[in-house]
Amino acid sequence: MVTLLCPVCGEPLTKSEKAYVCPRNHSFDLAKSGYVNLLLNSSQGHHGDDKLMVRARKEFLDTGYYDPLSAEIAAMCAQYAPQHAVVVDAGCGEGKYTLDALSALHRAGKTADMVGIDISKDALSYAAKRSREFTLAVASSSHMPLSDHCADLLLNIFSPYVPEEFHRILKCGGKLLRVYPLEDHLWELKQLIYDRPYKNPPTPLETSGFRILETRTVSYPIHLPCAQDIMALFRMTPYYYKTGRADQQKASSAAELTVSLAFGITIYEATS
């Protein structure tokens, strides 16, 4: 099992029935759903996605619209992970991709210690319900409560990209799977909302301490047949929180919408 570290002193935490405790008696209660909060203060970042965004993301992902992307991520995890892998999902959110990756590893005859890190307690409360096999901690991806070079595979899916911390966590030769939006991702949603829509800027891929092994793209259209699905997609994006009531009304008034999804997936190998 993966050992979490105490955010106060850095000593290993031991899990009991109701808490994680370190040798210096710093104690962190387990939430009823199963995650532990190791975020000490707001200086480590904001408190993550709120309940509305988390619920919208879970509802939307559970409809299956992103299943082709999740299947590709899961297949790549099964391809690149060793026979027994320590997998860290940095910014795991509500756990959809985490669970699909774990399921793919099991189907491939592999085993994994699956760790989910996210700054949102609301997100981890959902992730904990997806699987009891997860080790889940509220923490910043910039300061993960994990020891140096403990992970074989790290997932970074639409979450903050912190290559220095990822390099610290990964073993030499460990793999980083990074997912990011491409130029045309959600273009029609932006056209619906904004008077002057804009394309996504290219994502810089070259990263110190890593070499690129492979890049894949996943792109396809989805048809949203009702305002409920349109609003669920809208609310799970940052666009909703950066627009006013008038632009939000445009989305809520739309009866249906066909939207382009376009994702990049890059696999890196950690070098010395």
Tab-separated table of C-alpha atoms in Angstrom:
chain	number	residue	atom	x	y	z
A	1	MET	CA	0.000	0.000	0.000
A	2	VAL	CA	1.050	3.591	-0.650
A	3	THR	CA	2.073	5.497	2.460
A	4	LEU	CA	0.752	9.017	2.874
A	5	LEU	CA	2.971	11.541	4.616
A	6	CYS	CA	2.049	13.853	7.454
A	7	PRO	CA	1.694	17.401	6.108
A	8	VAL	CA	3.010	18.803	9.405
A	9	CYS	CA	6.246	16.876	9.914
A	10	GLY	CA	6.627	14.685	6.834
A	11	GLU	CA	6.607	11.417	8.777
A	12	PRO	CA	4.673	8.404	7.411
A	13	LEU	CA	1.001	8.199	8.333
A	14	THR	CA	-0.552	4.991	9.599
A	15	LYS	CA	-4.209	4.391	8.831
A	16	SER	CA	-6.527	3.294	11.606
A	17	GLU	CA	-10.278	2.756	11.520
A	18	LYS	CA	-11.083	6.448	11.881
A	19	ALA	CA	-7.897	8.428	11.268
A	20	TYR	CA	-4.386	8.658	9.899
A	21	VAL	CA	-1.744	9.172	12.595
A	22	CYS	CA	2.005	9.817	12.347
A	23	PRO	CA	4.728	8.824	14.884
A	24	ARG	CA	4.592	12.343	16.334
A	25	ASN	CA	0.862	11.936	17.006
A	26	HIS	CA	-0.369	14.366	14.388
A	27	SER	CA	-3.808	12.974	13.584
A	28	PHE	CA	-6.117	13.450	10.590
A	29	ASP	CA	-9.663	12.148	10.700
A	30	LEU	CA	-11.079	9.985	7.955
A	31	ALA	CA	-14.266	11.374	6.446
A	32	LYS	CA	-17.227	9.003	6.546
A	33	SER	CA	-16.951	8.528	2.783
A	34	GLY	CA	-13.300	7.467	3.097
A	35	TYR	CA	-10.974	10.341	2.203
A	36	VAL	CA	-8.555	12.164	4.512
A	37	ASN	CA	-8.033	15.926	4.531
A	38	LEU	CA	-4.294	16.712	4.551
A	39	LEU	CA	-4.618	20.301	3.350
A	40	LEU	CA	-3.360	22.418	6.232
A	41	ASN	CA	-4.193	25.920	5.104
A	42	SER	CA	-5.289	28.078	2.186
A	43	SER	CA	-1.695	29.000	1.338
A	44	GLN	CA	-1.500	25.685	-0.504
A	45	GLY	CA	-4.176	26.876	-2.938
A	46	HIS	CA	-7.881	27.569	-3.161
A	47	HIS	CA	-10.338	24.974	-1.993
A	48	GLY	CA	-11.045	23.553	-5.421
A	49	ASP	CA	-14.203	23.022	-7.396
A	50	ASP	CA	-17.398	23.832	-5.515
A	51	LYS	CA	-20.408	21.561	-5.068
A	52	LEU	CA	-22.204	22.861	-8.159
A	53	MET	CA	-19.247	22.249	-10.481
A	54	VAL	CA	-18.448	18.844	-8.968
A	55	ARG	CA	-22.055	17.654	-9.169
A	56	ALA	CA	-22.363	18.897	-12.759
A	57	ARG	CA	-19.161	17.117	-13.748
A	58	LYS	CA	-20.239	13.843	-12.171
A	59	GLU	CA	-23.686	14.000	-13.762
A	60	PHE	CA	-22.256	14.819	-17.162
A	61	LEU	CA	-19.479	12.218	-17.094
A	62	ASP	CA	-21.905	9.551	-15.918
A	63	THR	CA	-24.011	10.093	-19.049
A	64	GLY	CA	-21.151	8.597	-21.098
A	65	TYR	CA	-20.365	11.562	-23.355
A	66	TYR	CA	-16.672	11.399	-22.415
A	67	ASP	CA	-16.452	7.586	-22.419
A	68	PRO	CA	-14.310	7.380	-25.598
A	69	LEU	CA	-11.743	9.636	-23.942
A	70	SER	CA	-11.875	7.710	-20.679
A	71	ALA	CA	-11.474	4.412	-22.543
A	72	GLU	CA	-8.367	5.711	-24.334
A	73	ILE	CA	-6.860	6.948	-21.067
A	74	ALA	CA	-7.590	3.609	-19.397
A	75	ALA	CA	-6.077	1.636	-22.278
A	76	MET	CA	-2.903	3.722	-22.148
A	77	CYS	CA	-2.670	3.179	-18.397
A	78	ALA	CA	-2.903	-0.569	-18.914
A	79	GLN	CA	-0.270	-0.365	-21.656
A	80	TYR	CA	2.306	1.673	-19.763
A	81	ALA	CA	1.864	0.545	-16.144
A	82	PRO	CA	4.057	-2.286	-14.807
A	83	GLN	CA	2.593	-5.533	-13.495
A	84	HIS	CA	2.064	-4.006	-10.072
A	85	ALA	CA	1.813	-0.248	-10.233
A	86	VAL	CA	1.583	2.634	-7.849
A	87	VAL	CA	-0.688	5.063	-9.710
A	88	VAL	CA	-1.273	8.643	-8.584
A	89	ASP	CA	-4.128	10.648	-10.073
A	90	ALA	CA	-3.108	14.259	-9.396
A	91	GLY	CA	-6.326	16.257	-9.519
A	92	CYS	CA	-8.559	13.190	-9.620
A	93	GLY	CA	-11.810	15.116	-9.168
A	94	GLU	CA	-14.843	12.909	-8.719
A	95	GLY	CA	-12.928	9.795	-9.735
A	96	LYS	CA	-14.418	8.758	-13.095
A	97	TYR	CA	-11.069	8.476	-14.892
A	98	THR	CA	-9.410	7.010	-11.791
A	99	LEU	CA	-11.895	4.164	-11.625
A	100	ASP	CA	-11.786	3.455	-15.363
A	101	ALA	CA	-7.979	3.295	-15.222
A	102	LEU	CA	-8.056	0.896	-12.275
A	103	SER	CA	-10.637	-1.303	-14.030
A	104	ALA	CA	-8.471	-1.445	-17.176
A	105	LEU	CA	-5.448	-2.476	-15.131
A	106	HIS	CA	-7.457	-5.278	-13.550
A	107	ARG	CA	-8.679	-6.448	-16.968
A	108	ALA	CA	-5.051	-6.551	-18.130
A	109	GLY	CA	-4.182	-8.831	-15.199
A	110	LYS	CA	-2.303	-6.064	-13.392
A	111	THR	CA	-2.706	-4.762	-9.860
A	112	ALA	CA	-2.409	-1.227	-8.590
A	113	ASP	CA	-2.301	0.943	-5.533
A	114	MET	CA	-4.466	3.819	-6.729
A	115	VAL	CA	-4.018	7.202	-5.050
A	116	GLY	CA	-6.262	10.179	-5.761
A	117	ILE	CA	-5.185	13.696	-4.819
A	118	ASP	CA	-7.516	16.667	-5.142
A	119	ILE	CA	-7.947	20.004	-3.442
A	120	SER	CA	-11.753	19.697	-3.400
A	121	LYS	CA	-13.394	17.819	-0.538
A	122	ASP	CA	-16.647	17.778	-2.496
A	123	ALA	CA	-14.938	16.010	-5.393
A	124	LEU	CA	-13.302	13.397	-3.177
A	125	SER	CA	-16.580	12.625	-1.446
A	126	TYR	CA	-17.850	11.431	-4.845
A	127	ALA	CA	-14.570	9.678	-5.724
A	128	ALA	CA	-14.682	7.715	-2.468
A	129	LYS	CA	-18.080	6.312	-3.445
A	130	ARG	CA	-16.736	4.996	-6.748
A	131	SER	CA	-14.299	2.533	-5.163
A	132	ARG	CA	-13.079	1.477	-1.739
A	133	GLU	CA	-9.755	0.568	-3.356
A	134	PHE	CA	-8.746	4.222	-3.693
A	135	THR	CA	-6.499	6.021	-1.235
A	136	LEU	CA	-7.854	9.571	-1.330
A	137	ALA	CA	-6.352	12.713	0.165
A	138	VAL	CA	-7.371	16.347	0.055
A	139	ALA	CA	-4.121	18.080	-0.860
A	140	SER	CA	-2.615	20.347	-3.462
A	141	SER	CA	-0.999	18.840	-6.552
A	142	SER	CA	1.843	21.272	-5.876
A	143	HIS	CA	2.550	19.667	-2.482
A	144	MET	CA	1.445	16.053	-2.551
A	145	PRO	CA	1.707	14.079	0.713
A	146	LEU	CA	3.754	11.337	-0.941
A	147	SER	CA	7.390	10.291	-0.729
A	148	ASP	CA	9.972	10.910	-3.427
A	149	HIS	CA	9.996	8.488	-6.370
A	150	CYS	CA	7.092	6.372	-5.103
A	151	ALA	CA	4.916	6.219	-8.234
A	152	ASP	CA	5.107	4.222	-11.445
A	153	LEU	CA	2.402	6.201	-13.248
A	154	LEU	CA	0.957	9.654	-12.639
A	155	LEU	CA	-2.255	10.924	-14.244
A	156	ASN	CA	-2.733	14.640	-14.940
A	157	ILE	CA	-6.175	15.028	-16.516
A	158	PHE	CA	-7.492	18.581	-16.998
A	159	SER	CA	-5.842	19.626	-13.748
A	160	PRO	CA	-2.937	21.907	-12.821
A	161	TYR	CA	0.305	20.847	-14.458
A	162	VAL	CA	3.131	20.828	-11.900
A	163	PRO	CA	6.059	19.055	-13.605
A	164	GLU	CA	8.565	19.627	-10.795
A	165	GLU	CA	6.307	17.949	-8.241
A	166	PHE	CA	5.349	15.200	-10.684
A	167	HIS	CA	9.044	14.483	-11.303
A	168	ARG	CA	9.634	14.264	-7.549
A	169	ILE	CA	6.829	11.741	-7.131
A	170	LEU	CA	7.686	9.521	-10.107
A	171	LYS	CA	10.328	6.834	-10.133
A	172	CYS	CA	13.083	7.255	-12.712
A	173	GLY	CA	11.499	5.777	-15.819
A	174	GLY	CA	8.014	6.294	-14.413
A	175	LYS	CA	5.318	7.523	-16.752
A	176	LEU	CA	3.251	10.711	-16.757
A	177	LEU	CA	-0.050	10.669	-18.653
A	178	ARG	CA	-1.221	14.209	-19.399
A	179	VAL	CA	-4.627	15.130	-20.889
A	180	TYR	CA	-5.400	18.623	-22.167
A	181	PRO	CA	-7.913	20.355	-24.464
A	182	LEU	CA	-7.050	20.943	-28.109
A	183	GLU	CA	-7.810	24.064	-30.131
A	184	ASP	CA	-11.394	23.228	-31.141
A	185	HIS	CA	-12.516	21.657	-27.871
A	186	LEU	CA	-16.048	22.853	-26.987
A	187	TRP	CA	-15.996	25.347	-29.857
A	188	GLU	CA	-19.764	25.297	-30.441
A	189	LEU	CA	-20.445	25.833	-26.738
A	190	LYS	CA	-18.223	28.909	-26.855
A	191	GLN	CA	-20.056	30.138	-29.958
A	192	LEU	CA	-23.346	29.770	-28.108
A	193	ILE	CA	-22.142	31.653	-25.044
A	194	TYR	CA	-19.735	34.312	-26.203
A	195	ASP	CA	-20.166	37.200	-28.618
A	196	ARG	CA	-16.499	36.758	-29.550
A	197	PRO	CA	-15.556	33.094	-29.030
A	198	TYR	CA	-11.894	32.111	-28.996
A	199	LYS	CA	-9.981	28.930	-29.733
A	200	ASN	CA	-7.917	27.227	-27.045
A	201	PRO	CA	-4.218	28.149	-27.219
A	202	PRO	CA	-1.766	25.322	-27.978
A	203	THR	CA	-0.482	23.451	-24.932
A	204	PRO	CA	3.342	23.529	-24.647
A	205	LEU	CA	4.447	19.905	-24.360
A	206	GLU	CA	8.226	19.872	-23.908
A	207	THR	CA	9.010	19.583	-20.197
A	208	SER	CA	12.320	19.532	-18.350
A	209	GLY	CA	12.968	16.221	-16.618
A	210	PHE	CA	10.714	14.287	-18.981
A	211	ARG	CA	10.923	12.897	-22.483
A	212	ILE	CA	7.861	12.462	-24.660
A	213	LEU	CA	7.123	8.865	-25.603
A	214	GLU	CA	3.852	9.297	-27.462
A	215	THR	CA	1.052	11.745	-28.188
A	216	ARG	CA	-2.458	10.766	-29.228
A	217	THR	CA	-5.558	12.775	-30.054
A	218	VAL	CA	-9.159	11.890	-29.305
A	219	SER	CA	-11.755	13.977	-31.099
A	220	TYR	CA	-15.423	13.444	-31.903
A	221	PRO	CA	-18.738	15.344	-31.829
A	222	ILE	CA	-21.427	14.821	-29.236
A	223	HIS	CA	-25.074	15.765	-29.557
A	224	LEU	CA	-26.667	17.214	-26.442
A	225	PRO	CA	-30.430	16.736	-26.883
A	226	CYS	CA	-31.662	18.878	-24.008
A	227	ALA	CA	-30.946	21.982	-21.961
A	228	GLN	CA	-30.160	19.848	-18.912
A	229	ASP	CA	-27.178	18.210	-20.626
A	230	ILE	CA	-26.029	21.504	-22.126
A	231	MET	CA	-26.059	23.154	-18.709
A	232	ALA	CA	-24.290	20.183	-17.081
A	233	LEU	CA	-21.469	20.517	-19.620
A	234	PHE	CA	-21.388	24.284	-19.216
A	235	ARG	CA	-21.305	24.117	-15.411
A	236	MET	CA	-18.425	21.664	-15.325
A	237	THR	CA	-16.222	24.094	-17.271
A	238	PRO	CA	-14.559	27.284	-16.011
A	239	TYR	CA	-16.571	29.221	-18.614
A	240	TYR	CA	-19.703	29.121	-16.464
A	241	TYR	CA	-17.948	30.842	-13.591
A	242	LYS	CA	-16.401	33.492	-15.815
A	243	THR	CA	-19.644	34.591	-17.479
A	244	GLY	CA	-22.516	36.770	-16.352
A	245	ARG	CA	-26.187	35.942	-16.128
A	246	ALA	CA	-26.907	37.010	-19.715
A	247	ASP	CA	-24.364	34.577	-21.190
A	248	GLN	CA	-25.512	31.811	-18.842
A	249	GLN	CA	-29.058	32.380	-20.056
A	250	LYS	CA	-27.964	31.645	-23.627
A	251	ALA	CA	-26.943	28.145	-22.593
A	252	SER	CA	-29.994	27.467	-20.447
A	253	SER	CA	-32.305	28.564	-23.286
A	254	ALA	CA	-30.778	26.269	-25.920
A	255	ALA	CA	-32.908	23.233	-26.731
A	256	GLU	CA	-30.077	21.129	-28.196
A	257	LEU	CA	-26.459	21.473	-29.258
A	258	THR	CA	-23.822	19.497	-31.131
A	259	VAL	CA	-20.388	20.091	-29.626
A	260	SER	CA	-16.877	19.189	-30.785
A	261	LEU	CA	-14.705	17.387	-28.255
A	262	ALA	CA	-10.963	17.452	-28.922
A	263	PHE	CA	-8.362	16.131	-26.488
A	264	GLY	CA	-4.614	15.589	-26.528
A	265	ILE	CA	-3.003	12.792	-24.530
A	266	THR	CA	0.752	12.799	-24.077
A	267	ILE	CA	2.792	10.102	-22.334
A	268	TYR	CA	6.091	11.185	-20.791
A	269	GLU	CA	8.898	9.200	-19.174
A	270	ALA	CA	10.634	10.672	-16.141
A	271	THR	CA	14.368	10.991	-16.661
A	272	SER	CA	17.070	11.462	-14.055
